[in-house]
Amino acid sequence: MTTIRRSTAYGAAVVLLASLSLGPPTVATAKPDSEPAGAASAVNTRAAVADPDAVLGDGWRQSSDMLVTGVGDTDGFHLYVAREKDAFAWSTLVTLNAGLTEAGAWTGNVCVTGSGRYAAVVYAPATFTNKPKLMTAGAFAAVVDLKTGDVTQLAERVQLAYFNPSCGPTDRMLLTRAVGVENRQTDLLGVDPVAAKVTSTRRIPTHVANPVPAPDGDYAIVRGALNRIDETGRLTRIAEPGGAPFAAQATRSGAIDVLTVQTAGDGSERAVALRYVEGRETRLGEGPRSRLQLFGLTGGRNVLVGDVSGVSKSAHPDLSIVATARKVRAVSEQGHLLALEMSTKRDQVTPDLVTGQAGAVRGANTVQVTTQATATGRISVGTVVSQNKPAGPNARTAPVKPGTGSQPGAAPERGRDGGSGTMDHHWPIGQPSCAIPRNDISRQVLQPSANQVEWAVDLAVKGALNVQRPADYLKTNMPAYRPQTMFGLPSGPKVPAQIMLAILAQETNLYQASWHAVAGDAGNPLVSDFYGQRAFGGSIEYIDFSESDCGYGISQVTDGMRRGQTKWSLQEQVAIATDYAANIAAGLQILVEKYNQLRGTNTWVNNDDPQYLENWYLAVWGYNSGVYTAGNGRVGVGFFNNPANPDYPANREPFLRASLDDASHPSDWTYPEKIMGWAETPQWQWIDPRTKYAKPLFGSDSGLRLGLPSRYQFCSASNACNPNQPSDPCPAWNETCRFNGHTSWLESNANAEFAREWLEYHAGDPEPAVIIQYPRRCTPFASSPTLIVDDLGDSSRNLLGCAGQQWGGKFTLRPGFRSGTVNTEYGQVDLHQLGAGYLGHAWFSHAYDGEDAQGQPTDWARTHQVVGTWTPYLLTTGTYDVVAHLPSHGANIPNATYVIKPVPGEPENIQTCVIDQDAVTRGVDRWVHLGQYTFAPGGRVQLSNMIENTYGTVDVAWDAMAFIPASAGHGRPCMTVW
C-alpha cells in the first residue's frame, strides 16, 4: 500500500457535489454561521490554491492532475474542472439542465473513467428526491468529453442514487434504473463513452447496488453479495462481504475493493475495507463508519481516504491511502487534492441595492469550495463564480433509447425514433390538465419570505390562520376568504410547527411562486411539471398534458388540482395555487390525514404523543410515499423510505448534522430523515436572520438534537425485515416489507429526550411584511405627450401595488413560430411572468440560437421562440426617441437585438439596436435609449429571444417601451442609459 505520490499518469475521481440550497436563488446579505473549520487561506474568486509551491509541493506546474466534480443551482448542474498546473483554479466545463426551466435547483453525481478522458453525469432537479418514482427512475444521464467539452445525452429515467453512475479502470461506464413493482428489478445500462452511447441494457430480476465495471466484466452488490454479471444479465455470486456494503471499485489488475459497515464486538459500527481477487478476500483494514471512503484514481488505481489509521500497510501497488480528518466529496484524478465541502448561493442583490441606491452590482452564483492538499494537509477556502456554460448543440441530441442494442426485455421509452438519437417534434397531447394555468395575469403569485411562511405555519398548526383575504386578493377576481376557514384544521393530532416547516423546506425551499421569483416578487404559480415533460425526459419539444403532475405551491398540493376534479371549488384551487397561507392550510390537512391513517392501521412510534417531533417520523414517511390502508395489501408504510433500504449509503450520518453540505446530495437520505434534519437544522436562505425559522425546543436530555431511530429500527419479523442481515434486510422486496405496528427508540416516560415545537408567532399576530430582495419602483414615466406601451394591457393588475397608467399603444407576445411542424404552444414552456420592471410586471424567457452552423433556422431552437412587439398608437408620421425599460432582474442577455420597424412595408427602413441588458440594469430598473426614428402609423419595435450563441441559459426580458416625441426627447443613440 502506498500514499499518494506524483506521477505523470492521469487519474479518475468519482463523486458529485451539488447545491446547498434545494430551491431557487436568494439574496446573500449575511454570511453563514461560521466558516469551515480549518480554513487556512484567503478567499479568492476561482478557489485556486494560495502559495501552491508550499501547499502542493514540487512539480505542480508540470502536473496533469485535475479534479472533476459537479455543483447544482437553479440554472442547472454545473460540471467543474480544477487543474493542478493552474494551482487547482476552478472553472465551469458545462451546465446541464435537460431543458427543464421550472425545476429549481439541481443535484447530481459524477464519475470519471480510468483514462481520465470522460465523465459520466447523472443529474436531476433536487425536487425529484421528493418523489419516489423520480428518484428510482427519473434522472438524466450524459457523457462529457473532458478534453473537448462535448456533451452527449445518454439516457433518461435513470436512478438518482449515490452509486449511479459508475466508472472503472477502463472507459466503460454503468448506469442503473430501478424498475418493477416495489423496485424489485434493476436495469443495468452499459455505456461506451468513446461512441457516446448506451450499448446494452440488461434487466436484472432483483435489486442491484454499487455496480462496478471491471477489466474482466461487470460486478455489483446484489442482495448484499458481490456478484459478477454476464452479458445476458445472469448473476454469479463471488463473495459475501458481510455487513452493509456501501462502496465498490475495481482496479486495473482485476481486484474489487469493497467498503462495508460491520458491527464490532463492542456493538459499535465500523467501516471495513475488503479486497477481492478471483473470489479470495483480503481484509485491508477498518475505520470509523462515516470516516472511511473509497475513490477511483487514474490508471485503474484506488484510494482509501479518511481515518486510515486502522488500514494495513501491506503492499498493494494499485491502492493508495490518504489521511484526513474531514469528510471528502471528491478526489483529484491523481489524488493530489481533496474537495471537502462545496456550498452554493446566489448573490442577487448587494446591500446597496436593498437600500435602493443606484449603481449596485447584481452578483453571480458563487460556490464556496473547501479543499485539502494531500502532500501537505493544508486546507484552502475559496469562492468560484459559477458560469452558465450551455452544453451546445451536442447536448441537444435526444437520449438514445436504453433498449437500443440491448437484450430482450429492455424498457422502451416513449416519443423516440428508431434509436438514432434524434428527436421528433410532436403536437401537444390534449389540453392542460392542471387547474390553474401559467402565464395568466389573473393568476400571479406573490413570493413570500421565510418570516411570512413561519407566521402562517405557527398560526395554522393552532387553527388560527384566519387572516382576512379581501375580494380580488392577488388580482384573482375571486371573493373574499380566510385561509383556515376555507381549509380547516382537521380533527386529530396537532402538528408541531417545525415538522411542517421542515416539510416546506424540503418540498419547495419555502417557495409558493415559481423558482424564478425571489421573495417580494410576483411570478407564475409553482406547479410540478405543468406540461407533462418529465414523461419525455424533460424535453421542451414534448407536451403531454395527460402526464402532468399538478402539485401546486409551497406544500405541493396535488389531489384535487386537476381540471374537472371536484375535491376543491375553483376559488379553493386558485387559493391553493396563489396564496401561500391557503396552501399551507391545505397541506396541513394532508399531513394530519397521514397521521390519522397510520393510527387507523394501529401503527405508531414511541409513546404516540403528537406534541413531540420524533413521533411524526412515520407520518412524514407517509406524506412522501403514501400510507397503505385496508384494501391495498399489507397496511403501513413502504420499504422505499425505510432507513434500512440499501439504496441509501449505510455510512451516512443524520441529515445536516455533520454539515450543511448534506443538502447538496439529498438523494443519500430517506424523506423522513431529511425532514427530521430540516427540523433540527432550520433552513437559512442567506438573506438575514429573519429568513431562518426557529429551532424546536429540545429536551433537557437530548443534547440539543432530535432523537432519531437506528438504521434498522423498522426491521423485524413483522415486516420480513432482518436487522441481523443488514446487506439485504428485506429479501422479499415486496409488500411484506411494509412496516406497521409499533416501535420505540425513546423512552415513553423520559420526555426530556423528546423535542417540542417552538412558536415565533401566536394567534392574533398580524401577517409580517415580506422581506423584499429588490426595491419596488412604482414611479410612472411622464405620459403626455410620451406614448407608453407596457407589457400589461392593464398595468393595475400588477401585485406590487403600483398604480395603473393609460397606455399609448399595444404590446403582443407570441410564443413559438408559424411552421407546419412546430406548434406555438412550445414557446409557452419557457416563458415566465415576473413581478419586476415598470409598474411591477415583466415577461422573460431564455435566449436560444435560432440558426445552425450554416446560418439556417433550426426547428429545435425555434420551438423556444418568443417574440414581443410594441406598437404605439399613431395617427400621423412623426419622429420619436424610443426608450426601452429593463427590469432590475430577469434581464441579463448581453446582446438583446431590438428590431425597429418604423414604417410598415418598408424593409429598407428596418434598423436594429443591440442592448447589453445585464450591463444596463446591474440590478436596478433602468430606461435605455434605442435611438431616434421617424415612425409612421403601424410602426413597431420587436425583440426575439432567438440570439446567436445562446442555448437557454441567459434571460431576455420584455418590459415597457416609451415613444417620446423628438421635441421632448434627447436624440440619444442606441445603448444610452436614460
mmCIF file of N, CA and C in Angstrom, residues 178-283:
data_model
loop_
_atom_site.group_PDB
_atom_site.id
_atom_site.type_symbol
_atom_site.label_atom_id
_atom_site.label_comp_id
_atom_site.label_asym_id
_atom_site.label_seq_id
_atom_site.Cartn_x
_atom_site.Cartn_y
_atom_site.Cartn_z
ATOM 1 N N ALA A 178 -34.050 1.600 -11.331
ATOM 2 C CA ALA A 178 -34.881 0.693 -10.545
ATOM 3 C C ALA A 178 -36.253 0.594 -11.205
ATOM 4 N N VAL A 179 -36.727 -0.610 -11.444
ATOM 5 C CA VAL A 179 -37.991 -0.812 -12.158
ATOM 6 C C VAL A 179 -38.794 -1.899 -11.454
ATOM 7 N N GLY A 180 -40.035 -2.052 -11.904
ATOM 8 C CA GLY A 180 -40.882 -3.111 -11.415
ATOM 9 C C GLY A 180 -41.599 -2.766 -10.129
ATOM 10 N N VAL A 181 -42.522 -3.616 -9.736
ATOM 11 C CA VAL A 181 -43.286 -3.435 -8.516
ATOM 12 C C VAL A 181 -42.335 -3.476 -7.323
ATOM 13 N N GLU A 182 -42.471 -2.484 -6.424
ATOM 14 C CA GLU A 182 -41.617 -2.393 -5.240
ATOM 15 C C GLU A 182 -40.134 -2.308 -5.610
ATOM 16 N N ASN A 183 -39.827 -1.890 -6.858
ATOM 17 C CA ASN A 183 -38.441 -1.746 -7.325
ATOM 18 C C ASN A 183 -37.662 -3.052 -7.192
ATOM 19 N N ARG A 184 -38.308 -4.151 -7.511
ATOM 20 C CA ARG A 184 -37.676 -5.459 -7.340
ATOM 21 C C ARG A 184 -36.736 -5.799 -8.485
ATOM 22 N N GLN A 185 -36.729 -4.999 -9.559
ATOM 23 C CA GLN A 185 -35.870 -5.270 -10.704
ATOM 24 C C GLN A 185 -34.975 -4.058 -10.961
ATOM 25 N N THR A 186 -33.880 -4.306 -11.677
ATOM 26 C CA THR A 186 -32.931 -3.247 -11.991
ATOM 27 C C THR A 186 -32.507 -3.360 -13.442
ATOM 28 N N ASP A 187 -32.577 -2.253 -14.160
ATOM 29 C CA ASP A 187 -31.972 -2.183 -15.491
ATOM 30 C C ASP A 187 -30.533 -1.725 -15.326
ATOM 31 N N LEU A 188 -29.603 -2.474 -15.892
ATOM 32 C CA LEU A 188 -28.189 -2.123 -15.867
ATOM 33 C C LEU A 188 -27.783 -1.727 -17.273
ATOM 34 N N LEU A 189 -27.446 -0.452 -17.458
ATOM 35 C CA LEU A 189 -27.130 0.090 -18.771
ATOM 36 C C LEU A 189 -25.618 0.191 -18.923
ATOM 37 N N GLY A 190 -25.096 -0.430 -19.977
ATOM 38 C CA GLY A 190 -23.682 -0.304 -20.305
ATOM 39 C C GLY A 190 -23.462 0.867 -21.240
ATOM 40 N N VAL A 191 -22.417 1.657 -20.992
ATOM 41 C CA VAL A 191 -22.160 2.875 -21.757
ATOM 42 C C VAL A 191 -20.761 2.828 -22.345
ATOM 43 N N ASP A 192 -20.665 3.124 -23.622
ATOM 44 C CA ASP A 192 -19.378 3.327 -24.292
ATOM 45 C C ASP A 192 -19.176 4.822 -24.445
ATOM 46 N N PRO A 193 -18.324 5.475 -23.629
ATOM 47 C CA PRO A 193 -18.182 6.930 -23.716
ATOM 48 C C PRO A 193 -17.477 7.381 -24.982
ATOM 49 N N VAL A 194 -16.656 6.537 -25.576
ATOM 50 C CA VAL A 194 -15.982 6.917 -26.811
ATOM 51 C C VAL A 194 -17.000 7.101 -27.921
ATOM 52 N N ALA A 195 -17.921 6.146 -28.020
ATOM 53 C CA ALA A 195 -19.003 6.261 -29.004
ATOM 54 C C ALA A 195 -20.136 7.129 -28.477
ATOM 55 N N ALA A 196 -20.104 7.463 -27.195
ATOM 56 C CA ALA A 196 -21.114 8.299 -26.546
ATOM 57 C C ALA A 196 -22.512 7.727 -26.736
ATOM 58 N N LYS A 197 -22.657 6.454 -26.334
ATOM 59 C CA LYS A 197 -23.975 5.844 -26.448
ATOM 60 C C LYS A 197 -24.116 4.688 -25.472
ATOM 61 N N VAL A 198 -25.369 4.369 -25.196
ATOM 62 C CA VAL A 198 -25.696 3.186 -24.415
ATOM 63 C C VAL A 198 -25.594 1.980 -25.340
ATOM 64 N N THR A 199 -24.797 1.006 -24.962
ATOM 65 C CA THR A 199 -24.569 -0.148 -25.823
ATOM 66 C C THR A 199 -25.362 -1.379 -25.417
ATOM 67 N N SER A 200 -25.854 -1.415 -24.186
ATOM 68 C CA SER A 200 -26.621 -2.578 -23.756
ATOM 69 C C SER A 200 -27.488 -2.207 -22.576
ATOM 70 N N THR A 201 -28.587 -2.930 -22.434
ATOM 71 C CA THR A 201 -29.453 -2.805 -21.264
ATOM 72 C C THR A 201 -29.834 -4.203 -20.815
ATOM 73 N N ARG A 202 -29.406 -4.546 -19.605
ATOM 74 C CA ARG A 202 -29.728 -5.857 -19.037
ATOM 75 C C ARG A 202 -30.707 -5.662 -17.889
ATOM 76 N N ARG A 203 -31.781 -6.398 -17.908
ATOM 77 C CA ARG A 203 -32.745 -6.329 -16.813
ATOM 78 C C ARG A 203 -32.420 -7.437 -15.812
ATOM 79 N N ILE A 204 -32.020 -7.008 -14.609
ATOM 80 C CA ILE A 204 -31.665 -7.944 -13.554
ATOM 81 C C ILE A 204 -32.904 -8.149 -12.693
ATOM 82 N N PRO A 205 -33.308 -9.387 -12.470
ATOM 83 C CA PRO A 205 -34.588 -9.630 -11.773
ATOM 84 C C PRO A 205 -34.485 -9.490 -10.258
ATOM 85 N N THR A 206 -33.735 -8.516 -9.787
ATOM 86 C CA THR A 206 -33.612 -8.282 -8.354
ATOM 87 C C THR A 206 -32.997 -6.907 -8.134
ATOM 88 N N HIS A 207 -32.836 -6.534 -6.880
ATOM 89 C CA HIS A 207 -32.257 -5.237 -6.536
ATOM 90 C C HIS A 207 -30.744 -5.271 -6.741
ATOM 91 N N VAL A 208 -30.185 -4.216 -7.360
ATOM 92 C CA VAL A 208 -28.758 -4.117 -7.638
ATOM 93 C C VAL A 208 -28.260 -2.777 -7.118
ATOM 94 N N ALA A 209 -27.100 -2.779 -6.455
ATOM 95 C CA ALA A 209 -26.471 -1.549 -5.980
ATOM 96 C C ALA A 209 -24.976 -1.619 -6.260
ATOM 97 N N ASN A 210 -24.318 -0.470 -6.253
ATOM 98 C CA ASN A 210 -22.873 -0.365 -6.410
ATOM 99 C C ASN A 210 -22.333 -1.164 -7.591
ATOM 100 N N PRO A 211 -22.825 -0.894 -8.807
ATOM 101 C CA PRO A 211 -22.274 -1.592 -9.973
ATOM 102 C C PRO A 211 -20.810 -1.222 -10.187
ATOM 103 N N VAL A 212 -20.041 -2.175 -10.727
ATOM 104 C CA VAL A 212 -18.601 -1.984 -10.896
ATOM 105 C C VAL A 212 -18.188 -2.464 -12.285
ATOM 106 N N PRO A 213 -17.829 -1.557 -13.215
ATOM 107 C CA PRO A 213 -17.229 -2.004 -14.471
ATOM 108 C C PRO A 213 -15.763 -2.366 -14.234
ATOM 109 N N ALA A 214 -15.384 -3.586 -14.535
ATOM 110 C CA ALA A 214 -14.033 -4.075 -14.295
ATOM 111 C C ALA A 214 -13.416 -4.555 -15.612
ATOM 112 N N PRO A 215 -12.115 -4.769 -15.648
ATOM 113 C CA PRO A 215 -11.485 -5.220 -16.890
ATOM 114 C C PRO A 215 -12.027 -6.540 -17.409
ATOM 115 N N ASP A 216 -12.464 -7.434 -16.516
ATOM 116 C CA ASP A 216 -12.948 -8.741 -16.953
ATOM 117 C C ASP A 216 -14.462 -8.842 -16.951
ATOM 118 N N GLY A 217 -15.166 -7.726 -16.892
ATOM 119 C CA GLY A 217 -16.628 -7.758 -16.917
ATOM 120 C C GLY A 217 -17.223 -6.835 -15.886
ATOM 121 N N ASP A 218 -18.511 -7.020 -15.616
ATOM 122 C CA ASP A 218 -19.228 -6.134 -14.705
ATOM 123 C C ASP A 218 -19.574 -6.876 -13.418
ATOM 124 N N TYR A 219 -19.491 -6.132 -12.309
ATOM 125 C CA TYR A 219 -19.803 -6.663 -11.000
ATOM 126 C C TYR A 219 -20.805 -5.717 -10.323
ATOM 127 N N ALA A 220 -21.402 -6.194 -9.237
ATOM 128 C CA ALA A 220 -22.312 -5.345 -8.467
ATOM 129 C C ALA A 220 -22.596 -6.019 -7.131
ATOM 130 N N ILE A 221 -23.105 -5.216 -6.208
ATOM 131 C CA ILE A 221 -23.605 -5.762 -4.946
ATOM 132 C C ILE A 221 -25.074 -6.117 -5.169
ATOM 133 N N VAL A 222 -25.364 -7.388 -5.089
ATOM 134 C CA VAL A 222 -26.718 -7.895 -5.314
ATOM 135 C C VAL A 222 -27.158 -8.646 -4.068
ATOM 136 N N ARG A 223 -28.187 -8.125 -3.417
ATOM 137 C CA ARG A 223 -28.695 -8.727 -2.187
ATOM 138 C C ARG A 223 -27.567 -8.880 -1.172
ATOM 139 N N GLY A 224 -26.669 -7.905 -1.131
ATOM 140 C CA GLY A 224 -25.603 -7.882 -0.149
ATOM 141 C C GLY A 224 -24.364 -8.649 -0.527
ATOM 142 N N ALA A 225 -24.396 -9.390 -1.624
ATOM 143 C CA ALA A 225 -23.246 -10.184 -2.044
ATOM 144 C C ALA A 225 -22.612 -9.582 -3.288
ATOM 145 N N LEU A 226 -21.298 -9.781 -3.441
ATOM 146 C CA LEU A 226 -20.603 -9.363 -4.645
ATOM 147 C C LEU A 226 -20.871 -10.387 -5.739
ATOM 148 N N ASN A 227 -21.455 -9.920 -6.843
ATOM 149 C CA ASN A 227 -21.817 -10.795 -7.954
ATOM 150 C C ASN A 227 -21.168 -10.328 -9.244
ATOM 151 N N ARG A 228 -20.846 -11.280 -10.107
ATOM 152 C CA ARG A 228 -20.448 -10.964 -11.478
ATOM 153 C C ARG A 228 -21.697 -11.043 -12.349
ATOM 154 N N ILE A 229 -21.816 -10.114 -13.299
ATOM 155 C CA ILE A 229 -22.995 -10.047 -14.170
ATOM 156 C C ILE A 229 -22.528 -10.268 -15.602
ATOM 157 N N ASP A 230 -23.000 -11.328 -16.233
ATOM 158 C CA ASP A 230 -22.534 -11.594 -17.598
ATOM 159 C C ASP A 230 -23.334 -10.793 -18.614
ATOM 160 N N GLU A 231 -23.076 -11.013 -19.880
ATOM 161 C CA GLU A 231 -23.672 -10.208 -20.950
ATOM 162 C C GLU A 231 -25.178 -10.377 -21.046
ATOM 163 N N THR A 232 -25.705 -11.472 -20.510
ATOM 164 C CA THR A 232 -27.146 -11.696 -20.563
ATOM 165 C C THR A 232 -27.853 -11.229 -19.299
ATOM 166 N N GLY A 233 -27.067 -10.804 -18.308
ATOM 167 C CA GLY A 233 -27.646 -10.396 -17.042
ATOM 168 C C GLY A 233 -27.653 -11.489 -16.003
ATOM 169 N N ARG A 234 -27.083 -12.647 -16.323
ATOM 170 C CA ARG A 234 -27.032 -13.746 -15.364
ATOM 171 C C ARG A 234 -26.043 -13.418 -14.251
ATOM 172 N N LEU A 235 -26.403 -13.758 -13.010
ATOM 173 C CA LEU A 235 -25.597 -13.431 -11.840
ATOM 174 C C LEU A 235 -24.799 -14.639 -11.375
ATOM 175 N N THR A 236 -23.549 -14.385 -10.989
ATOM 176 C CA THR A 236 -22.706 -15.402 -10.374
ATOM 177 C C THR A 236 -22.159 -14.826 -9.075
ATOM 178 N N ARG A 237 -22.512 -15.447 -7.955
ATOM 179 C CA ARG A 237 -22.070 -14.944 -6.658
ATOM 180 C C ARG A 237 -20.574 -15.205 -6.494
ATOM 181 N N ILE A 238 -19.841 -14.120 -6.112
ATOM 182 C CA ILE A 238 -18.394 -14.193 -5.965
ATOM 183 C C ILE A 238 -17.992 -14.260 -4.497
ATOM 184 N N ALA A 239 -18.615 -13.406 -3.668
ATOM 185 C CA ALA A 239 -18.188 -13.333 -2.267
ATOM 186 C C ALA A 239 -19.287 -12.712 -1.427
ATOM 187 N N GLU A 240 -19.145 -12.881 -0.101
ATOM 188 C CA GLU A 240 -20.082 -12.309 0.869
ATOM 189 C C GLU A 240 -19.311 -11.336 1.758
ATOM 190 N N PRO A 241 -19.333 -10.030 1.439
ATOM 191 C CA PRO A 241 -18.582 -9.077 2.269
ATOM 192 C C PRO A 241 -19.093 -8.987 3.698
ATOM 193 N N GLY A 242 -20.360 -9.316 3.913
ATOM 194 C CA GLY A 242 -20.946 -9.173 5.235
ATOM 195 C C GLY A 242 -21.266 -7.725 5.538
ATOM 196 N N GLY A 243 -22.056 -7.506 6.575
ATOM 197 C CA GLY A 243 -22.441 -6.150 6.917
ATOM 198 C C GLY A 243 -23.285 -5.515 5.824
ATOM 199 N N ALA A 244 -23.132 -4.197 5.668
ATOM 200 C CA ALA A 244 -23.893 -3.437 4.669
ATOM 201 C C ALA A 244 -22.920 -2.738 3.730
ATOM 202 N N PRO A 245 -22.626 -3.301 2.554
ATOM 203 C CA PRO A 245 -21.693 -2.667 1.615
ATOM 204 C C PRO A 245 -22.215 -1.313 1.150
ATOM 205 N N PHE A 246 -21.304 -0.330 1.013
ATOM 206 C CA PHE A 246 -21.716 0.991 0.550
ATOM 207 C C PHE A 246 -20.763 1.578 -0.475
ATOM 208 N N ALA A 247 -19.730 0.871 -0.876
ATOM 209 C CA ALA A 247 -18.820 1.361 -1.914
ATOM 210 C C ALA A 247 -18.122 0.176 -2.540
ATOM 211 N N ALA A 248 -17.889 0.247 -3.845
ATOM 212 C CA ALA A 248 -17.154 -0.798 -4.558
ATOM 213 C C ALA A 248 -16.447 -0.164 -5.744
ATOM 214 N N GLN A 249 -15.232 -0.602 -6.005
ATOM 215 C CA GLN A 249 -14.421 -0.013 -7.067
ATOM 216 C C GLN A 249 -13.422 -1.054 -7.566
ATOM 217 N N ALA A 250 -13.265 -1.153 -8.890
ATOM 218 C CA ALA A 250 -12.329 -2.108 -9.482
ATOM 219 C C ALA A 250 -10.989 -1.444 -9.760
ATOM 220 N N THR A 251 -9.930 -2.262 -9.846
ATOM 221 C CA THR A 251 -8.603 -1.791 -10.230
ATOM 222 C C THR A 251 -8.221 -2.393 -11.571
ATOM 223 N N ARG A 252 -7.158 -1.877 -12.159
ATOM 224 C CA ARG A 252 -6.714 -2.374 -13.463
ATOM 225 C C ARG A 252 -6.223 -3.817 -13.377
ATOM 226 N N SER A 253 -5.793 -4.256 -12.179
ATOM 227 C CA SER A 253 -5.294 -5.615 -12.011
ATOM 228 C C SER A 253 -6.411 -6.629 -11.833
ATOM 229 N N GLY A 254 -7.661 -6.150 -11.767
ATOM 230 C CA GLY A 254 -8.787 -7.056 -11.622
ATOM 231 C C GLY A 254 -9.282 -7.223 -10.212
ATOM 232 N N ALA A 255 -8.691 -6.506 -9.259
ATOM 233 C CA ALA A 255 -9.180 -6.564 -7.884
ATOM 234 C C ALA A 255 -10.444 -5.735 -7.744
ATOM 235 N N ILE A 256 -11.317 -6.170 -6.831
ATOM 236 C CA ILE A 256 -12.516 -5.409 -6.494
ATOM 237 C C ILE A 256 -12.401 -5.018 -5.026
ATOM 238 N N ASP A 257 -12.344 -3.695 -4.760
ATOM 239 C CA ASP A 257 -12.303 -3.201 -3.389
ATOM 240 C C ASP A 257 -13.718 -2.847 -2.948
ATOM 241 N N VAL A 258 -14.044 -3.214 -1.710
ATOM 242 C CA VAL A 258 -15.394 -3.008 -1.173
ATOM 243 C C VAL A 258 -15.280 -2.394 0.215
ATOM 244 N N LEU A 259 -16.123 -1.427 0.509
ATOM 245 C CA LEU A 259 -16.296 -0.923 1.866
ATOM 246 C C LEU A 259 -17.660 -1.357 2.364
ATOM 247 N N THR A 260 -17.701 -1.839 3.596
ATOM 248 C CA THR A 260 -18.962 -2.288 4.166
ATOM 249 C C THR A 260 -19.014 -1.899 5.636
ATOM 250 N N VAL A 261 -20.197 -1.619 6.134
ATOM 251 C CA VAL A 261 -20.393 -1.305 7.549
ATOM 252 C C VAL A 261 -20.653 -2.604 8.295
ATOM 253 N N GLN A 262 -19.813 -2.884 9.275
ATOM 254 C CA GLN A 262 -19.973 -4.094 10.083
ATOM 255 C C GLN A 262 -20.025 -3.713 11.557
ATOM 256 N N THR A 263 -20.657 -4.540 12.344
ATOM 257 C CA THR A 263 -20.780 -4.302 13.777
ATOM 258 C C THR A 263 -19.616 -4.955 14.512
ATOM 259 N N ALA A 264 -18.904 -4.145 15.287
ATOM 260 C CA ALA A 264 -17.760 -4.639 16.041
ATOM 261 C C ALA A 264 -18.225 -5.367 17.295
ATOM 262 N N GLY A 265 -17.260 -5.986 17.983
ATOM 263 C CA GLY A 265 -17.588 -6.755 19.175
ATOM 264 C C GLY A 265 -18.193 -5.924 20.276
ATOM 265 N N ASP A 266 -17.846 -4.632 20.340
ATOM 266 C CA ASP A 266 -18.406 -3.770 21.386
ATOM 267 C C ASP A 266 -19.743 -3.160 20.998
ATOM 268 N N GLY A 267 -20.283 -3.586 19.842
ATOM 269 C CA GLY A 267 -21.573 -3.078 19.385
ATOM 270 C C GLY A 267 -21.496 -1.857 18.504
ATOM 271 N N SER A 268 -20.322 -1.249 18.373
ATOM 272 C CA SER A 268 -20.180 -0.083 17.505
ATOM 273 C C SER A 268 -20.066 -0.525 16.053
ATOM 274 N N GLU A 269 -20.372 0.394 15.160
ATOM 275 C CA GLU A 269 -20.281 0.104 13.728
ATOM 276 C C GLU A 269 -18.979 0.652 13.175
ATOM 277 N N ARG A 270 -18.340 -0.138 12.317
ATOM 278 C CA ARG A 270 -17.071 0.244 11.713
ATOM 279 C C ARG A 270 -17.162 0.050 10.206
ATOM 280 N N ALA A 271 -16.434 0.897 9.470
ATOM 281 C CA ALA A 271 -16.302 0.716 8.026
ATOM 282 C C ALA A 271 -15.116 -0.197 7.774
ATOM 283 N N VAL A 272 -15.347 -1.319 7.124
ATOM 284 C CA VAL A 272 -14.319 -2.317 6.879
ATOM 285 C C VAL A 272 -13.985 -2.337 5.395
ATOM 286 N N ALA A 273 -12.685 -2.286 5.078
ATOM 287 C CA ALA A 273 -12.207 -2.312 3.698
ATOM 288 C C ALA A 273 -11.765 -3.721 3.340
ATOM 289 N N LEU A 274 -12.329 -4.249 2.253
ATOM 290 C CA LEU A 274 -12.031 -5.598 1.802
ATOM 291 C C LEU A 274 -11.588 -5.565 0.352
ATOM 292 N N ARG A 275 -10.717 -6.514 -0.022
ATOM 293 C CA ARG A 275 -10.291 -6.650 -1.413
ATOM 294 C C ARG A 275 -10.556 -8.081 -1.867
ATOM 295 N N TYR A 276 -11.091 -8.192 -3.096
ATOM 296 C CA TYR A 276 -11.377 -9.500 -3.668
ATOM 297 C C TYR A 276 -10.602 -9.667 -4.963
ATOM 298 N N VAL A 277 -9.837 -10.734 -5.037
ATOM 299 C CA VAL A 277 -9.104 -11.109 -6.243
ATOM 300 C C VAL A 277 -9.450 -12.554 -6.536
ATOM 301 N N GLU A 278 -10.148 -12.773 -7.664
ATOM 302 C CA GLU A 278 -10.599 -14.116 -8.039
ATOM 303 C C GLU A 278 -11.362 -14.789 -6.898
ATOM 304 N N GLY A 279 -12.162 -13.984 -6.215
ATOM 305 C CA GLY A 279 -13.012 -14.514 -5.164
ATOM 306 C C GLY A 279 -12.351 -14.634 -3.810
ATOM 307 N N ARG A 280 -11.030 -14.437 -3.740
ATOM 308 C CA ARG A 280 -10.331 -14.535 -2.462
ATOM 309 C C ARG A 280 -10.362 -13.191 -1.749
ATOM 310 N N GLU A 281 -10.711 -13.210 -0.466
ATOM 311 C CA GLU A 281 -10.885 -11.986 0.298
ATOM 312 C C GLU A 281 -9.632 -11.648 1.091
ATOM 313 N N THR A 282 -9.262 -10.350 1.036
ATOM 314 C CA THR A 282 -8.202 -9.816 1.879
ATOM 315 C C THR A 282 -8.770 -8.648 2.662
ATOM 316 N N ARG A 283 -8.598 -8.678 3.969
ATOM 317 C CA ARG A 283 -9.070 -7.572 4.805
ATOM 318 C C ARG A 283 -7.994 -6.498 4.824
#
